[in-house]
Amino acid sequence: MFKRKDLLMISGIIILFAIGLVGFFIFSAPYGDGLEKTMEEAEVEESEPVYQAPLDYGDNYALALSMGCIGFAITLFAIYIVSWLLRKSDAPQQH
Amino acid sequence: MHIPDGLMEPTIFAIGWFIAILVLGVATKAVNKRVDKRQIPLMATLAAGIFVAQMLNFPIGGGTTGHLVGAALAAILVGPYAGVLIITVILIIQCLLFGDGGITTLGLNIFNMAIIGCFVGWYVYKAFPKKYEIAGIFTASWMAVFIGSFACAIELAASHGISGGAYGITASISIPMMLIYHTVIGIGEAIITTGVITYIAHLSPEMLKIPKIMLRGVSEEASVNV
């Protein structure tokens, strides 16, 4: 299970994310990434998605922070489950 | 660099799915029954950290932004096969829950970011002598993004060529634009990756000594001389 050190690291990441999100909304929020800018240069419009996701990252600080925390928790849980399923057996290996 | 639905020609995204499933099968087989219990909290925390870091786009000038991919970071810390699985799970969550990247193009996104990112990151990092390890981490993370974006540009150009312009972007725009933007975005990736690994080396050096799972056996070597 998670030790105190891991919990401190998790708290540290969430705090850094909350701070980093301020910078994101000040400097980056209205702009696209490299692929989006390339699409813009080529005058290619993004089409309707085939699958409609239930959530989005949010367009204001509070919502983005909440969505980040939800995504963080889901990813943490998902990888925990995947790596637990792929873990080494406790039993000594036969040679 | 998350490719949305409707941008790629179906043959191209089908090839992406085929390669992604094949490599994920190999990665799962390599990692299966070999994850040390000590690795589980690190892998989970690393993945969750990469997820939120990917939300934080940084400006690169000219009204363009970039974000951490984290593939080289994951590969250097836990090995390329576990790294591929971590980045793939992140991409699946982003696609299915947050609509970041298309569902038809998920295979290509896994190929460009998880597979190319982790293997390029790992092998470039390992190519550097221990003496120049920090330079190795910097170069590996930059190249992981650059080569991934080059693959994406080729896929866009191939889609355009196959479909006669109905999908994708012509090579004369996709290749130079993707490479120019990701040359700069890769520098951001390299600064963050090098910073995080150097910080971990000072804060918790034992984390870097965790064995990295390879196809056969494990690499016991620590990331960064600690």
PDB file of C-alpha atoms in Angstrom:
ATOM      1  CA  MET A   1       0.000   0.000   0.000  1.00  0.00           C
ATOM      2  CA  PHE A   2       0.961   3.654  -0.099  1.00  0.00           C
ATOM      3  CA  LYS A   3       3.407   4.753   2.573  1.00  0.00           C
ATOM      4  CA  ARG A   4       3.603   8.185   4.211  1.00  0.00           C
ATOM      5  CA  LYS A   5       6.300   9.213   1.713  1.00  0.00           C
ATOM      6  CA  ASP A   6       4.025   8.295  -1.225  1.00  0.00           C
ATOM      7  CA  LEU A   7       1.120  10.262   0.285  1.00  0.00           C
ATOM      8  CA  LEU A   8       3.401  13.284   0.712  1.00  0.00           C
ATOM      9  CA  MET A   9       4.435  12.963  -2.942  1.00  0.00           C
ATOM     10  CA  ILE A  10       0.778  12.733  -4.032  1.00  0.00           C
ATOM     11  CA  SER A  11      -0.076  15.869  -1.999  1.00  0.00           C
ATOM     12  CA  GLY A  12       2.964  17.632  -3.482  1.00  0.00           C
ATOM     13  CA  ILE A  13       1.865  16.817  -7.052  1.00  0.00           C
ATOM     14  CA  ILE A  14      -1.699  18.107  -6.390  1.00  0.00           C
ATOM     15  CA  ILE A  15      -0.315  21.357  -4.888  1.00  0.00           C
ATOM     16  CA  LEU A  16       2.054  21.815  -7.851  1.00  0.00           C
ATOM     17  CA  PHE A  17      -0.847  21.160 -10.228  1.00  0.00           C
ATOM     18  CA  ALA A  18      -3.024  23.769  -8.457  1.00  0.00           C
ATOM     19  CA  ILE A  19      -0.192  26.313  -8.789  1.00  0.00           C
ATOM     20  CA  GLY A  20       0.663  25.321 -12.379  1.00  0.00           C
ATOM     21  CA  LEU A  21      -2.987  25.695 -13.377  1.00  0.00           C
ATOM     22  CA  VAL A  22      -2.819  29.415 -12.504  1.00  0.00           C
ATOM     23  CA  GLY A  23       0.034  29.788 -15.016  1.00  0.00           C
ATOM     24  CA  PHE A  24      -1.907  27.743 -17.570  1.00  0.00           C
ATOM     25  CA  PHE A  25      -4.944  30.067 -17.368  1.00  0.00           C
ATOM     26  CA  ILE A  26      -2.751  33.204 -17.488  1.00  0.00           C
ATOM     27  CA  PHE A  27      -0.462  32.186 -20.387  1.00  0.00           C
ATOM     28  CA  SER A  28      -1.779  29.203 -22.359  1.00  0.00           C
ATOM     29  CA  ALA A  29      -5.517  28.591 -22.067  1.00  0.00           C
ATOM     30  CA  PRO A  30      -6.637  30.317 -25.321  1.00  0.00           C
ATOM     31  CA  TYR A  31      -3.946  28.746 -27.523  1.00  0.00           C
ATOM     32  CA  GLY A  32      -3.741  25.403 -29.310  1.00  0.00           C
ATOM     33  CA  ASP A  33      -0.924  22.867 -29.155  1.00  0.00           C
ATOM     34  CA  GLY A  34       1.468  21.907 -31.986  1.00  0.00           C
ATOM     35  CA  LEU A  35      -0.994  19.602 -33.758  1.00  0.00           C
ATOM     36  CA  GLU A  36      -3.908  22.056 -33.427  1.00  0.00           C
ATOM     37  CA  LYS A  37      -1.738  24.864 -34.858  1.00  0.00           C
ATOM     38  CA  THR A  38      -0.686  22.602 -37.752  1.00  0.00           C
ATOM     39  CA  MET A  39      -4.390  21.887 -38.431  1.00  0.00           C
ATOM     40  CA  GLU A  40      -5.044  25.630 -38.315  1.00  0.00           C
ATOM     41  CA  GLU A  41      -2.220  26.300 -40.830  1.00  0.00           C
ATOM     42  CA  ALA A  42      -3.688  23.661 -43.157  1.00  0.00           C
ATOM     43  CA  GLU A  43      -7.202  25.096 -42.620  1.00  0.00           C
ATOM     44  CA  VAL A  44      -8.455  21.731 -41.393  1.00  0.00           C
ATOM     45  CA  GLU A  45     -11.450  21.934 -39.052  1.00  0.00           C
ATOM     46  CA  GLU A  46     -11.771  19.478 -36.172  1.00  0.00           C
ATOM     47  CA  SER A  47     -14.785  17.264 -36.900  1.00  0.00           C
ATOM     48  CA  GLU A  48     -17.388  16.019 -34.426  1.00  0.00           C
ATOM     49  CA  PRO A  49     -16.012  13.255 -32.188  1.00  0.00           C
ATOM     50  CA  VAL A  50     -17.264   9.716 -32.862  1.00  0.00           C
ATOM     51  CA  TYR A  51     -17.633   9.168 -29.116  1.00  0.00           C
ATOM     52  CA  GLN A  52     -18.899  11.804 -26.699  1.00  0.00           C
ATOM     53  CA  ALA A  53     -16.862  11.709 -23.472  1.00  0.00           C
ATOM     54  CA  PRO A  54     -18.796  12.335 -20.233  1.00  0.00           C
ATOM     55  CA  LEU A  55     -16.342  14.948 -18.878  1.00  0.00           C
ATOM     56  CA  ASP A  56     -14.068  17.701 -20.164  1.00  0.00           C
ATOM     57  CA  TYR A  57     -11.089  19.523 -18.662  1.00  0.00           C
ATOM     58  CA  GLY A  58     -13.140  22.650 -17.883  1.00  0.00           C
ATOM     59  CA  ASP A  59     -12.684  26.238 -19.026  1.00  0.00           C
ATOM     60  CA  ASN A  60     -12.233  27.910 -15.655  1.00  0.00           C
ATOM     61  CA  TYR A  61      -9.808  27.423 -12.791  1.00  0.00           C
ATOM     62  CA  ALA A  62     -12.160  25.744 -10.312  1.00  0.00           C
ATOM     63  CA  LEU A  63     -13.566  23.280 -12.845  1.00  0.00           C
ATOM     64  CA  ALA A  64     -10.141  22.445 -14.313  1.00  0.00           C
ATOM     65  CA  LEU A  65      -8.759  21.892 -10.794  1.00  0.00           C
ATOM     66  CA  SER A  66     -11.662  19.555  -9.958  1.00  0.00           C
ATOM     67  CA  MET A  67     -11.298  17.670 -13.248  1.00  0.00           C
ATOM     68  CA  GLY A  68      -7.538  17.398 -12.727  1.00  0.00           C
ATOM     69  CA  CYS A  69      -8.101  15.926  -9.264  1.00  0.00           C
ATOM     70  CA  ILE A  70     -10.729  13.491 -10.612  1.00  0.00           C
ATOM     71  CA  GLY A  71      -8.380  12.433 -13.446  1.00  0.00           C
ATOM     72  CA  PHE A  72      -5.485  12.144 -10.989  1.00  0.00           C
ATOM     73  CA  ALA A  73      -7.497   9.855  -8.689  1.00  0.00           C
ATOM     74  CA  ILE A  74      -8.826   7.693 -11.548  1.00  0.00           C
ATOM     75  CA  THR A  75      -5.335   7.299 -13.082  1.00  0.00           C
ATOM     76  CA  LEU A  76      -3.810   6.509  -9.677  1.00  0.00           C
ATOM     77  CA  PHE A  77      -6.471   3.853  -9.059  1.00  0.00           C
ATOM     78  CA  ALA A  78      -6.303   2.408 -12.609  1.00  0.00           C
ATOM     79  CA  ILE A  79      -2.517   1.989 -12.579  1.00  0.00           C
ATOM     80  CA  TYR A  80      -2.642   0.618  -9.042  1.00  0.00           C
ATOM     81  CA  ILE A  81      -5.098  -2.076 -10.197  1.00  0.00           C
ATOM     82  CA  VAL A  82      -3.166  -2.850 -13.427  1.00  0.00           C
ATOM     83  CA  SER A  83       0.190  -3.143 -11.656  1.00  0.00           C
ATOM     84  CA  TRP A  84      -1.377  -5.173  -8.823  1.00  0.00           C
ATOM     85  CA  LEU A  85      -2.710  -7.644 -11.410  1.00  0.00           C
ATOM     86  CA  LEU A  86       0.753  -7.834 -13.024  1.00  0.00           C
ATOM     87  CA  ARG A  87       2.643  -8.103  -9.721  1.00  0.00           C
ATOM     88  CA  LYS A  88       5.240 -10.695  -8.904  1.00  0.00           C
ATOM     89  CA  SER A  89       3.904 -13.734  -7.101  1.00  0.00           C
ATOM     90  CA  ASP A  90       4.573 -13.898  -3.340  1.00  0.00           C
ATOM     91  CA  ALA A  91       5.393 -17.605  -3.575  1.00  0.00           C
ATOM     92  CA  PRO A  92       9.080 -18.489  -3.993  1.00  0.00           C
ATOM     93  CA  GLN A  93       9.903 -19.344  -7.608  1.00  0.00           C
ATOM     94  CA  GLN A  94      10.725 -22.970  -8.502  1.00  0.00           C
ATOM     95  CA  HIS A  95      13.994 -23.539 -10.368  1.00  0.00           C
TER      96      HIS A  95
ATOM     97  CA  MET B   1      -0.371  15.819 -29.932  1.00  0.00           C
ATOM     98  CA  HIS B   2      -3.656  13.957 -29.268  1.00  0.00           C
ATOM     99  CA  ILE B   3      -5.090  13.215 -32.735  1.00  0.00           C
ATOM    100  CA  PRO B   4      -8.867  13.810 -32.829  1.00  0.00           C
ATOM    101  CA  ASP B   5     -11.486  11.733 -34.669  1.00  0.00           C
ATOM    102  CA  GLY B   6     -12.086  12.501 -38.331  1.00  0.00           C
ATOM    103  CA  LEU B   7      -8.527  13.586 -39.121  1.00  0.00           C
ATOM    104  CA  MET B   8      -6.974  10.297 -40.222  1.00  0.00           C
ATOM    105  CA  GLU B   9      -7.869   8.030 -43.135  1.00  0.00           C
ATOM    106  CA  PRO B  10      -9.393   4.723 -41.839  1.00  0.00           C
ATOM    107  CA  THR B  11      -6.557   2.526 -43.214  1.00  0.00           C
ATOM    108  CA  ILE B  12      -4.011   4.632 -41.327  1.00  0.00           C
ATOM    109  CA  PHE B  13      -5.828   4.498 -37.994  1.00  0.00           C
ATOM    110  CA  ALA B  14      -6.473   0.752 -38.489  1.00  0.00           C
ATOM    111  CA  ILE B  15      -2.690   0.248 -38.887  1.00  0.00           C
ATOM    112  CA  GLY B  16      -2.232   2.332 -35.712  1.00  0.00           C
ATOM    113  CA  TRP B  17      -4.633   0.045 -33.813  1.00  0.00           C
ATOM    114  CA  PHE B  18      -2.883  -3.070 -35.148  1.00  0.00           C
ATOM    115  CA  ILE B  19       0.599  -1.915 -34.059  1.00  0.00           C
ATOM    116  CA  ALA B  20      -0.691  -0.630 -30.703  1.00  0.00           C
ATOM    117  CA  ILE B  21      -2.442  -3.924 -29.839  1.00  0.00           C
ATOM    118  CA  LEU B  22       0.607  -5.931 -30.912  1.00  0.00           C
ATOM    119  CA  VAL B  23       3.079  -3.904 -28.836  1.00  0.00           C
ATOM    120  CA  LEU B  24       0.710  -3.714 -25.840  1.00  0.00           C
ATOM    121  CA  GLY B  25       0.486  -7.527 -25.934  1.00  0.00           C
ATOM    122  CA  VAL B  26       4.292  -7.793 -25.875  1.00  0.00           C
ATOM    123  CA  ALA B  27       4.561  -5.168 -23.096  1.00  0.00           C
ATOM    124  CA  THR B  28       1.897  -6.888 -20.962  1.00  0.00           C
ATOM    125  CA  LYS B  29       3.650 -10.252 -21.434  1.00  0.00           C
ATOM    126  CA  ALA B  30       6.999  -8.691 -20.472  1.00  0.00           C
ATOM    127  CA  VAL B  31       5.623  -7.009 -17.347  1.00  0.00           C
ATOM    128  CA  ASN B  32       3.214  -9.778 -16.282  1.00  0.00           C
ATOM    129  CA  LYS B  33       4.097 -11.347 -12.906  1.00  0.00           C
ATOM    130  CA  ARG B  34       7.266  -9.227 -12.725  1.00  0.00           C
ATOM    131  CA  VAL B  35       6.102  -6.010 -11.086  1.00  0.00           C
ATOM    132  CA  ASP B  36       7.770  -5.716  -7.725  1.00  0.00           C
ATOM    133  CA  LYS B  37       5.284  -4.717  -5.003  1.00  0.00           C
ATOM    134  CA  ARG B  38       7.594  -1.794  -4.149  1.00  0.00           C
ATOM    135  CA  GLN B  39       7.060  -0.487  -7.692  1.00  0.00           C
ATOM    136  CA  ILE B  40       3.253  -0.263  -7.498  1.00  0.00           C
ATOM    137  CA  PRO B  41       2.897   3.040  -5.554  1.00  0.00           C
ATOM    138  CA  LEU B  42       5.629   4.632  -7.714  1.00  0.00           C
ATOM    139  CA  MET B  43       3.978   3.529 -10.959  1.00  0.00           C
ATOM    140  CA  ALA B  44       0.545   4.743  -9.797  1.00  0.00           C
ATOM    141  CA  THR B  45       1.833   8.100  -8.520  1.00  0.00           C
ATOM    142  CA  LEU B  46       3.995   8.615 -11.610  1.00  0.00           C
ATOM    143  CA  ALA B  47       1.024   7.951 -13.925  1.00  0.00           C
ATOM    144  CA  ALA B  48      -1.309  10.257 -11.988  1.00  0.00           C
ATOM    145  CA  GLY B  49       1.391  12.962 -11.961  1.00  0.00           C
ATOM    146  CA  ILE B  50       1.863  12.646 -15.737  1.00  0.00           C
ATOM    147  CA  PHE B  51      -1.922  12.877 -16.214  1.00  0.00           C
ATOM    148  CA  VAL B  52      -2.157  16.260 -14.469  1.00  0.00           C
ATOM    149  CA  ALA B  53       1.109  17.499 -16.019  1.00  0.00           C
ATOM    150  CA  GLN B  54      -0.393  16.822 -19.462  1.00  0.00           C
ATOM    151  CA  MET B  55      -3.222  19.240 -18.600  1.00  0.00           C
ATOM    152  CA  LEU B  56      -0.737  22.086 -18.044  1.00  0.00           C
ATOM    153  CA  ASN B  57       0.094  23.450 -21.487  1.00  0.00           C
ATOM    154  CA  PHE B  58       3.050  25.839 -21.532  1.00  0.00           C
ATOM    155  CA  PRO B  59       3.466  28.643 -24.106  1.00  0.00           C
ATOM    156  CA  ILE B  60       6.197  28.184 -26.731  1.00  0.00           C
ATOM    157  CA  GLY B  61       5.620  31.477 -28.569  1.00  0.00           C
ATOM    158  CA  GLY B  62       3.612  32.397 -31.639  1.00  0.00           C
ATOM    159  CA  GLY B  63       0.322  31.624 -29.909  1.00  0.00           C
ATOM    160  CA  THR B  64       1.219  27.943 -29.605  1.00  0.00           C
ATOM    161  CA  THR B  65       1.477  25.762 -26.529  1.00  0.00           C
ATOM    162  CA  GLY B  66       2.814  22.346 -25.671  1.00  0.00           C
ATOM    163  CA  HIS B  67       2.526  19.929 -22.801  1.00  0.00           C
ATOM    164  CA  LEU B  68       4.567  17.180 -21.217  1.00  0.00           C
ATOM    165  CA  VAL B  69       4.041  13.738 -22.759  1.00  0.00           C
ATOM    166  CA  GLY B  70       5.960  12.013 -19.966  1.00  0.00           C
ATOM    167  CA  ALA B  71       6.865   8.877 -21.933  1.00  0.00           C
ATOM    168  CA  ALA B  72      10.635   9.275 -21.546  1.00  0.00           C
ATOM    169  CA  LEU B  73      10.127  10.118 -17.851  1.00  0.00           C
ATOM    170  CA  ALA B  74       8.116   6.930 -17.310  1.00  0.00           C
ATOM    171  CA  ALA B  75      10.528   4.776 -19.343  1.00  0.00           C
ATOM    172  CA  ILE B  76      13.614   6.038 -17.500  1.00  0.00           C
ATOM    173  CA  LEU B  77      11.988   5.544 -14.080  1.00  0.00           C
ATOM    174  CA  VAL B  78      10.255   2.165 -14.546  1.00  0.00           C
ATOM    175  CA  GLY B  79      11.582   0.783 -17.859  1.00  0.00           C
ATOM    176  CA  PRO B  80      10.105   0.987 -21.375  1.00  0.00           C
ATOM    177  CA  TYR B  81       7.571  -1.869 -21.128  1.00  0.00           C
ATOM    178  CA  ALA B  82       5.951  -0.687 -17.885  1.00  0.00           C
ATOM    179  CA  GLY B  83       6.245   2.859 -19.290  1.00  0.00           C
ATOM    180  CA  VAL B  84       4.220   1.917 -22.391  1.00  0.00           C
ATOM    181  CA  LEU B  85       1.473   0.475 -20.159  1.00  0.00           C
ATOM    182  CA  ILE B  86       1.419   3.602 -17.947  1.00  0.00           C
ATOM    183  CA  ILE B  87       1.160   6.069 -20.852  1.00  0.00           C
ATOM    184  CA  THR B  88      -1.443   3.859 -22.581  1.00  0.00           C
ATOM    185  CA  VAL B  89      -3.687   3.829 -19.489  1.00  0.00           C
ATOM    186  CA  ILE B  90      -3.380   7.650 -19.292  1.00  0.00           C
ATOM    187  CA  LEU B  91      -4.313   7.985 -22.991  1.00  0.00           C
ATOM    188  CA  ILE B  92      -7.317   5.658 -22.543  1.00  0.00           C
ATOM    189  CA  ILE B  93      -8.587   7.680 -19.535  1.00  0.00           C
ATOM    190  CA  GLN B  94      -8.064  10.965 -21.406  1.00  0.00           C
ATOM    191  CA  CYS B  95      -9.937   9.640 -24.440  1.00  0.00           C
ATOM    192  CA  LEU B  96     -12.835   7.815 -22.773  1.00  0.00           C
ATOM    193  CA  LEU B  97     -13.486  10.177 -19.852  1.00  0.00           C
ATOM    194  CA  PHE B  98     -12.304  13.593 -21.057  1.00  0.00           C
ATOM    195  CA  GLY B  99     -12.613  13.386 -24.861  1.00  0.00           C
ATOM    196  CA  ASP B 100      -8.927  14.274 -25.315  1.00  0.00           C
ATOM    197  CA  GLY B 101      -7.957  12.478 -28.541  1.00  0.00           C
ATOM    198  CA  GLY B 102     -10.350  10.529 -30.723  1.00  0.00           C
ATOM    199  CA  ILE B 103     -11.505   6.989 -30.079  1.00  0.00           C
ATOM    200  CA  THR B 104     -10.800   5.930 -33.689  1.00  0.00           C
ATOM    201  CA  THR B 105      -7.294   7.416 -33.460  1.00  0.00           C
ATOM    202  CA  LEU B 106      -6.506   6.054 -29.996  1.00  0.00           C
ATOM    203  CA  GLY B 107      -4.273   3.356 -31.545  1.00  0.00           C
ATOM    204  CA  LEU B 108      -2.229   6.026 -33.352  1.00  0.00           C
ATOM    205  CA  ASN B 109      -2.021   8.150 -30.192  1.00  0.00           C
ATOM    206  CA  ILE B 110      -0.748   5.096 -28.274  1.00  0.00           C
ATOM    207  CA  PHE B 111       1.770   4.443 -31.070  1.00  0.00           C
ATOM    208  CA  ASN B 112       3.042   8.058 -31.295  1.00  0.00           C
ATOM    209  CA  MET B 113       3.146   8.928 -27.595  1.00  0.00           C
ATOM    210  CA  ALA B 114       3.362   5.692 -25.567  1.00  0.00           C
ATOM    211  CA  ILE B 115       5.274   3.311 -27.847  1.00  0.00           C
ATOM    212  CA  ILE B 116       7.599   5.673 -29.727  1.00  0.00           C
ATOM    213  CA  GLY B 117       7.945   7.936 -26.671  1.00  0.00           C
ATOM    214  CA  CYS B 118       8.938   5.171 -24.252  1.00  0.00           C
ATOM    215  CA  PHE B 119      11.224   3.166 -26.552  1.00  0.00           C
ATOM    216  CA  VAL B 120      12.975   6.178 -28.110  1.00  0.00           C
ATOM    217  CA  GLY B 121      13.284   7.726 -24.626  1.00  0.00           C
ATOM    218  CA  TRP B 122      14.716   4.552 -23.085  1.00  0.00           C
ATOM    219  CA  TYR B 123      17.169   3.577 -25.832  1.00  0.00           C
ATOM    220  CA  VAL B 124      18.513   7.101 -26.395  1.00  0.00           C
ATOM    221  CA  TYR B 125      18.963   7.450 -22.612  1.00  0.00           C
ATOM    222  CA  LYS B 126      20.792   4.100 -22.436  1.00  0.00           C
ATOM    223  CA  ALA B 127      23.051   5.066 -25.381  1.00  0.00           C
ATOM    224  CA  PHE B 128      24.677   7.796 -23.299  1.00  0.00           C
ATOM    225  CA  PRO B 129      27.591   6.876 -21.020  1.00  0.00           C
ATOM    226  CA  LYS B 130      26.933   7.160 -17.263  1.00  0.00           C
ATOM    227  CA  LYS B 131      29.232  10.177 -17.160  1.00  0.00           C
ATOM    228  CA  TYR B 132      26.812  12.147 -19.358  1.00  0.00           C
ATOM    229  CA  GLU B 133      23.594  10.787 -17.856  1.00  0.00           C
ATOM    230  CA  ILE B 134      21.896  14.169 -17.402  1.00  0.00           C
ATOM    231  CA  ALA B 135      22.624  15.027 -21.048  1.00  0.00           C
ATOM    232  CA  GLY B 136      21.226  11.594 -21.903  1.00  0.00           C
ATOM    233  CA  ILE B 137      17.946  12.264 -20.066  1.00  0.00           C
ATOM    234  CA  PHE B 138      17.630  15.683 -21.746  1.00  0.00           C
ATOM    235  CA  THR B 139      18.318  14.330 -25.252  1.00  0.00           C
ATOM    236  CA  ALA B 140      16.150  11.219 -24.752  1.00  0.00           C
ATOM    237  CA  SER B 141      13.092  13.210 -23.658  1.00  0.00           C
ATOM    238  CA  TRP B 142      13.536  15.746 -26.478  1.00  0.00           C
ATOM    239  CA  MET B 143      13.897  12.970 -29.062  1.00  0.00           C
ATOM    240  CA  ALA B 144      10.892  11.054 -27.686  1.00  0.00           C
ATOM    241  CA  VAL B 145       8.666  14.061 -28.478  1.00  0.00           C
ATOM    242  CA  PHE B 146      10.394  14.958 -31.754  1.00  0.00           C
ATOM    243  CA  ILE B 147      10.254  11.431 -33.237  1.00  0.00           C
ATOM    244  CA  GLY B 148       6.650  10.990 -32.008  1.00  0.00           C
ATOM    245  CA  SER B 149       5.627  14.232 -33.746  1.00  0.00           C
ATOM    246  CA  PHE B 150       7.474  13.161 -36.919  1.00  0.00           C
ATOM    247  CA  ALA B 151       5.485   9.900 -36.917  1.00  0.00           C
ATOM    248  CA  CYS B 152       2.282  11.926 -36.471  1.00  0.00           C
ATOM    249  CA  ALA B 153       3.262  14.198 -39.395  1.00  0.00           C
ATOM    250  CA  ILE B 154       3.914  11.147 -41.623  1.00  0.00           C
ATOM    251  CA  GLU B 155       0.510   9.676 -40.639  1.00  0.00           C
ATOM    252  CA  LEU B 156      -1.177  12.980 -41.538  1.00  0.00           C
ATOM    253  CA  ALA B 157       0.643  13.085 -44.876  1.00  0.00           C
ATOM    254  CA  ALA B 158      -0.145   9.419 -45.639  1.00  0.00           C
ATOM    255  CA  SER B 159      -3.838   9.987 -44.801  1.00  0.00           C
ATOM    256  CA  HIS B 160      -3.873  12.967 -47.158  1.00  0.00           C
ATOM    257  CA  GLY B 161      -2.155  11.024 -49.939  1.00  0.00           C
ATOM    258  CA  ILE B 162      -4.324   7.884 -49.662  1.00  0.00           C
ATOM    259  CA  SER B 163      -7.617   9.781 -49.446  1.00  0.00           C
ATOM    260  CA  GLY B 164      -6.804  12.326 -52.149  1.00  0.00           C
ATOM    261  CA  GLY B 165      -7.121  15.176 -49.663  1.00  0.00           C
ATOM    262  CA  ALA B 166     -10.314  14.064 -47.853  1.00  0.00           C
ATOM    263  CA  TYR B 167      -8.362  13.286 -44.656  1.00  0.00           C
ATOM    264  CA  GLY B 168      -5.051  14.306 -43.149  1.00  0.00           C
ATOM    265  CA  ILE B 169      -2.792  17.217 -44.037  1.00  0.00           C
ATOM    266  CA  THR B 170      -0.500  17.531 -47.034  1.00  0.00           C
ATOM    267  CA  ALA B 171       3.140  16.619 -46.331  1.00  0.00           C
ATOM    268  CA  SER B 172       4.347  20.084 -47.347  1.00  0.00           C
ATOM    269  CA  ILE B 173       2.495  21.514 -44.309  1.00  0.00           C
ATOM    270  CA  SER B 174       2.282  18.630 -41.817  1.00  0.00           C
ATOM    271  CA  ILE B 175       5.980  17.674 -41.755  1.00  0.00           C
ATOM    272  CA  PRO B 176       7.611  21.134 -41.411  1.00  0.00           C
ATOM    273  CA  MET B 177       4.927  22.528 -39.069  1.00  0.00           C
ATOM    274  CA  MET B 178       4.841  19.522 -36.722  1.00  0.00           C
ATOM    275  CA  LEU B 179       8.632  19.380 -36.589  1.00  0.00           C
ATOM    276  CA  ILE B 180       9.072  23.124 -35.989  1.00  0.00           C
ATOM    277  CA  TYR B 181       6.519  23.231 -33.154  1.00  0.00           C
ATOM    278  CA  HIS B 182       7.719  20.014 -31.531  1.00  0.00           C
ATOM    279  CA  THR B 183      11.374  20.999 -31.712  1.00  0.00           C
ATOM    280  CA  VAL B 184      10.457  23.709 -29.200  1.00  0.00           C
ATOM    281  CA  ILE B 185       7.866  21.661 -27.259  1.00  0.00           C
ATOM    282  CA  GLY B 186      10.510  18.921 -26.916  1.00  0.00           C
ATOM    283  CA  ILE B 187      12.833  21.380 -25.161  1.00  0.00           C
ATOM    284  CA  GLY B 188      10.081  22.004 -22.576  1.00  0.00           C
ATOM    285  CA  GLU B 189       9.630  18.235 -22.199  1.00  0.00           C
ATOM    286  CA  ALA B 190      13.403  17.796 -21.781  1.00  0.00           C
ATOM    287  CA  ILE B 191      13.677  20.545 -19.126  1.00  0.00           C
ATOM    288  CA  ILE B 192      10.746  19.114 -17.111  1.00  0.00           C
ATOM    289  CA  THR B 193      11.915  15.478 -17.397  1.00  0.00           C
ATOM    290  CA  THR B 194      15.516  16.290 -16.454  1.00  0.00           C
ATOM    291  CA  GLY B 195      14.312  18.492 -13.582  1.00  0.00           C
ATOM    292  CA  VAL B 196      11.935  15.847 -12.196  1.00  0.00           C
ATOM    293  CA  ILE B 197      14.509  13.023 -12.348  1.00  0.00           C
ATOM    294  CA  THR B 198      17.258  15.178 -10.828  1.00  0.00           C
ATOM    295  CA  TYR B 199      14.850  16.255  -8.077  1.00  0.00           C
ATOM    296  CA  ILE B 200      13.875  12.632  -7.345  1.00  0.00           C
ATOM    297  CA  ALA B 201      17.585  11.703  -7.265  1.00  0.00           C
ATOM    298  CA  HIS B 202      18.084  14.215  -4.458  1.00  0.00           C
ATOM    299  CA  LEU B 203      14.798  13.693  -2.626  1.00  0.00           C
ATOM    300  CA  SER B 204      14.335   9.934  -2.794  1.00  0.00           C
ATOM    301  CA  PRO B 205      17.305   8.196  -4.469  1.00  0.00           C
ATOM    302  CA  GLU B 206      15.970   4.725  -3.608  1.00  0.00           C
ATOM    303  CA  MET B 207      13.124   5.320  -6.097  1.00  0.00           C
ATOM    304  CA  LEU B 208      15.683   5.360  -8.905  1.00  0.00           C
ATOM    305  CA  LYS B 209      17.103   2.006  -7.845  1.00  0.00           C
ATOM    306  CA  ILE B 210      13.864   0.144  -8.539  1.00  0.00           C
ATOM    307  CA  PRO B 211      14.532  -2.585 -11.169  1.00  0.00           C
ATOM    308  CA  LYS B 212      13.386  -1.749 -14.691  1.00  0.00           C
ATOM    309  CA  ILE B 213      11.529  -4.612 -16.356  1.00  0.00           C
ATOM    310  CA  MET B 214      12.946  -5.567 -19.743  1.00  0.00           C
ATOM    311  CA  LEU B 215      11.750  -8.189 -22.246  1.00  0.00           C
ATOM    312  CA  ARG B 216      14.016 -10.750 -20.620  1.00  0.00           C
ATOM    313  CA  GLY B 217      15.141 -10.069 -17.082  1.00  0.00           C
ATOM    314  CA  VAL B 218      15.403  -6.758 -15.312  1.00  0.00           C
ATOM    315  CA  SER B 219      17.864  -3.901 -15.390  1.00  0.00           C
ATOM    316  CA  GLU B 220      18.947  -3.349 -11.795  1.00  0.00           C
ATOM    317  CA  GLU B 221      20.876  -0.238 -12.740  1.00  0.00           C
ATOM    318  CA  ALA B 222      19.715   2.961 -11.043  1.00  0.00           C
ATOM    319  CA  SER B 223      18.547   5.888 -13.178  1.00  0.00           C
ATOM    320  CA  VAL B 224      20.995   8.707 -12.495  1.00  0.00           C
ATOM    321  CA  ASN B 225      24.131   7.985 -10.508  1.00  0.00           C
ATOM    322  CA  VAL B 226      23.038   8.305  -6.891  1.00  0.00           C
TER     323      VAL B 226
END
